Structure formats: structure tokens, C-alpha cells
């Protein structure tokens, strides 16, 4: 009796573990498939675009509709990197002050960060569109990066505050007694100690910028500023029924950094996930 | 020398806090206020501020589609929430009762849909459940001799619950798992000694002990689901047919940015958004009080 229960439990766990993995595995099979819409055989021909970045070399007119894959790759990377650097920089400073000093409005500020994080930024799209337009940042990657980092910032502050809270005061006081300034203590003692936190928030913001769709779709018009998400969505919309394997191959290229970060930093991402609460 | 200690401390604090506060005000607080103002205007593609008072609100409340979008929002939020919570419970209960390595692995793979770019997840789901013959499920059915099922036409709500639910369940799974792990083992051992079955232990001990975590997740998830539309937009985009899955925030998006930027009815769209913002803020304040969130938000340091 007990044995059967145990076997059923393990079977359920295995099924549960397979559920999210199967779709991704299917994507890989499709990307290497000889048939354009069904999974059949194995070939590398779907990845031909990697040579020149041109998606449809045999159809020059059609190709012109889409930006070069490498341009898109650079744009996506800039967005992810810009988001990561800004979030880590700004959040690491703010979280330090919030964790270490008591000042008027401290809990109000923390509360505001939490509330802001709870309400998705999608509700602000109209106003943000208006503002970016007024600032001349519409249709630029810089505009998207600014919006994106402001959305990811509250989570970064919350998570990093947790990491700073976990470091005993003694460490900092020791540094101060040894004669360094408060800023020196922050920069040379505290930052290295919270580096797992910086790493976690950095990975998370990089992924968040890398995968961003709505802001790019809404704020960017010209295809030279496209990111992977726009290119894939556009191709899937127009070619979904014709050459799905090509779209899948492009998706695999798009996925490589995500999978690497997932494998390397899964336990860091978990900490960000619990720190910031969003479904 | 020069500055006193107190003054230099103030300057340091200010300098380190200022960027974050400036960003929050400029890109989150100002837009929130701006949304409210825009909802009182006829702002459109000309970007002129023509004040019209509450006219947009009157228009919305007499709109024939209001009922449709409110109903769609209710179904979407309730269904996804149910999926997220139940799947999270399943992940948490199963992964804490098997060998630790397998349990950690289960929780880890459920993070995968969450870290995948939204476009890829949407594309995968659209392909697997495609109503056409080349959809993955249908290609299996056809090969087995059956006739293709129009999944997304017939079962559009379950489809959306699955698409969105796979994203949200990792969070509930992780929250519930850490709650279950913090239950003292004595309780469970004592219950086992008394002859309680596994099912009874779950129902009588585990579930009551994590009920606050469940309530917290439900509350918080409701808030984020109310205003999320990315995966609906990427998959069914309000369809199939007339507004069957057009939730409020997606409707606002369509009114403002439409398809290929033809709509640009910003003033009217901002009305719906303002209502969602007010509901969202009200809910946040209630949750803040009920769950004493500050305490709960510090807790996740465990691990």
C-alpha cells in the first residue's frame, strides 16, 4: 500500500517536471526539422541566416521587410545590458540607504516600491507614450531602456534591501573604525558582500530586458530598432503557417542566453522570485 | 575638514537615494497622474489637450462592450488565479514530499516558462494548440487517424489559463514550498504516529498552516492579473470572434494603440486604465493592511 503511494507520488513528480520542459524540447526539434511545419528529420539548414544575418537570401525584396538578424541581436543585447546596469547601479545605492539608515519617509518609500511593483506597468503605457514622445525618446532604444529600468527598479530595491539586511552591522562598523568613510565602507566592504544579490538582480534584469515585448512593440516603430521579440512575433504572424521551422531556429538563437542564465543562475533567480511577488 | 558629520551623512544618503526616487517619480508617479488627466481629455493622434470633463467616463459606462470586457476580465482573473493556486499547491506538495534533489528540480523547471521571453512562450503555445493541421497536437491526432480539433476556437479560456498559468505557478509553487518546509516536522510525525493518512495530513495540517501564504498569493496575483495582457495580446488578442477574450486592459491597449497604430483614442482608453489604477491602488492598500505585508516581504530571506 505504502509502496504504491510512493510510486504514484514519484510518477506525479516526474510528470510535473516534464510539463514545462516538453514545449521547449519541441521547439528544439522543430528548429532542426527538415520539414517547414512538422517535426521531421534533422538538418541545420534553418540556421543558414546566421552566416549573413539575412533571413531570406533567395528573396531580396522580401528580405528588405525585415532587419538584419545581427542588428536585431545587438539591439536586444543593448536593451538587456542597459536595463541590467541601470537597475543594479540605482537599486544597489537606494537599497543600501533604505537598509542602513532610518529617515523620515523610509517606510513610506518602501511601501511605495512594493505597491508600484504590484501594479503592472502596462497600465501606464498611454502616459509613458505621451511622455516619451514629448521628450523625443519615442522610437529609440534609450526610451525603452529608461521605462524598462524604472519598472524593474522597485523589485531590485526590495531584493537588495533583503541582502543588505542580512549583513551584520559589525562588519560595517569594523570598516569604519579602521578609518574608511561611509562611502568607502559601502563601496569596498558592503558591495562585495552583497555580490550574490547584485548578481541575482543583474541576471533578472538582463533577462527581463532581453525578453521585453510590450514596451518595444509600443514605443518602437522603425525596424532597424527592433529587438528579437518583435522580429519573431512579426515572422510568426506572417509565416507561422509557411515556415515555422525558420521561426523556431530564430527562437533558439534568441533563447541561448536565456537558457545559459537559467542553468547558471537558477538558484539566484529563485531568490529574486520570492523577493518580488508577481505572477 | 569642512562639512560636519551630520551634513556629510545627509549628502551621502541623498545622493544615493536620489536616482531611485527620481526614476520612480518621473516614470511611475508622473505617468499615473498623467493617465488620470488624459482620461479627462479628448487626446488623440493630434496630441492636443481638449478637456471634456467626465465625458469619457459617461461614454464608457454607456458602452455596449463594457459588459463584455468586464465579464472577460472576471473570467480571465478567476480562471488564471485558480490555475496558478492549484498548480502551485501541486508543485509545492509533490516537490516537498519526494527526494530533495527531484523536488528542487521540479521547482526549478517551473521557473523556465517564466524566464522565457514572452514571445517564445506565446509562439510555442500557439503552435502546440493551433487549430490548424500543422499544430503540434493536431498533427499527432491526424497521424493517429483522427480529425484535427480547433483548440483555440473551442477552448479559448482553458487555453489562456494554461498559457498564463504556467508563468504564475512557479511563484506560487516556490512560496508554498518554502511555507511547507517551515512547518515543524514534529506535527507531521505526531500525526503519523496517530495513524493519519497522507491525505489527512495535507488537509488537516499542511493546508491550514499555509493558508495565509495562499491568501497572500491570491490577493497579490489578483492585482497583477487585473492589469496584465501581454500573453493574451500575443496569442488570441481578444478573439476568437467578437471580444471573447478582450479583457479591460487589453481593450484599453487596443483603443490607444490599436493594430498598426490606427486607433490612438488616448483619452477614452485612459478612462479604463484609470479605473484599473484606482482599483489596483485600493486593493494594494487593503492587502497592505490585511497581510501586514512589510513583515511578509522580509521573510523571504529564508532559503
mmCIF file of N, CA, C and O in Angstrom, chain A residues 11 66 70 136 146 153 263 269:
data_model
loop_
_atom_site.group_PDB
_atom_site.id
_atom_site.type_symbol
_atom_site.label_atom_id
_atom_site.label_comp_id
_atom_site.label_asym_id
_atom_site.label_seq_id
_atom_site.Cartn_x
_atom_site.Cartn_y
_atom_site.Cartn_z
ATOM 1 N N UNK A 11 5.856 9.282 -9.695
ATOM 2 C CA UNK A 11 5.375 9.413 -11.081
ATOM 3 C C UNK A 11 4.809 10.813 -11.289
ATOM 4 O O UNK A 11 5.091 11.477 -12.290
ATOM 5 N N UNK A 66 12.505 42.842 -43.450
ATOM 6 C CA UNK A 66 12.979 42.500 -42.107
ATOM 7 C C UNK A 66 14.404 42.998 -41.895
ATOM 8 O O UNK A 66 15.206 42.954 -42.819
ATOM 9 N N UNK A 70 21.602 40.284 -37.149
ATOM 10 C CA UNK A 70 22.660 40.744 -36.241
ATOM 11 C C UNK A 70 22.363 42.134 -35.670
ATOM 12 O O UNK A 70 22.706 42.426 -34.530
ATOM 13 N N UNK A 136 11.102 63.321 -26.968
ATOM 14 C CA UNK A 136 11.820 62.949 -28.184
ATOM 15 C C UNK A 136 12.473 61.586 -28.089
ATOM 16 O O UNK A 136 13.425 61.298 -28.800
ATOM 17 N N UNK A 146 14.922 53.325 -20.434
ATOM 18 C CA UNK A 146 14.530 54.123 -19.268
ATOM 19 C C UNK A 146 13.232 53.607 -18.655
ATOM 20 O O UNK A 146 13.119 53.458 -17.437
ATOM 21 N N UNK A 153 13.076 48.470 -11.324
ATOM 22 C CA UNK A 153 13.799 49.024 -10.180
ATOM 23 C C UNK A 153 13.189 48.663 -8.814
ATOM 24 O O UNK A 153 13.926 48.244 -7.916
ATOM 25 N N UNK A 263 20.420 28.030 -16.495
ATOM 26 C CA UNK A 263 21.197 26.910 -15.962
ATOM 27 C C UNK A 263 22.202 27.375 -14.916
ATOM 28 O O UNK A 263 22.392 26.742 -13.879
ATOM 29 N N UNK A 269 17.836 33.243 -9.366
ATOM 30 C CA UNK A 269 16.544 33.711 -9.878
ATOM 31 C C UNK A 269 15.430 33.369 -8.900
ATOM 32 O O UNK A 269 14.479 34.120 -8.736
#
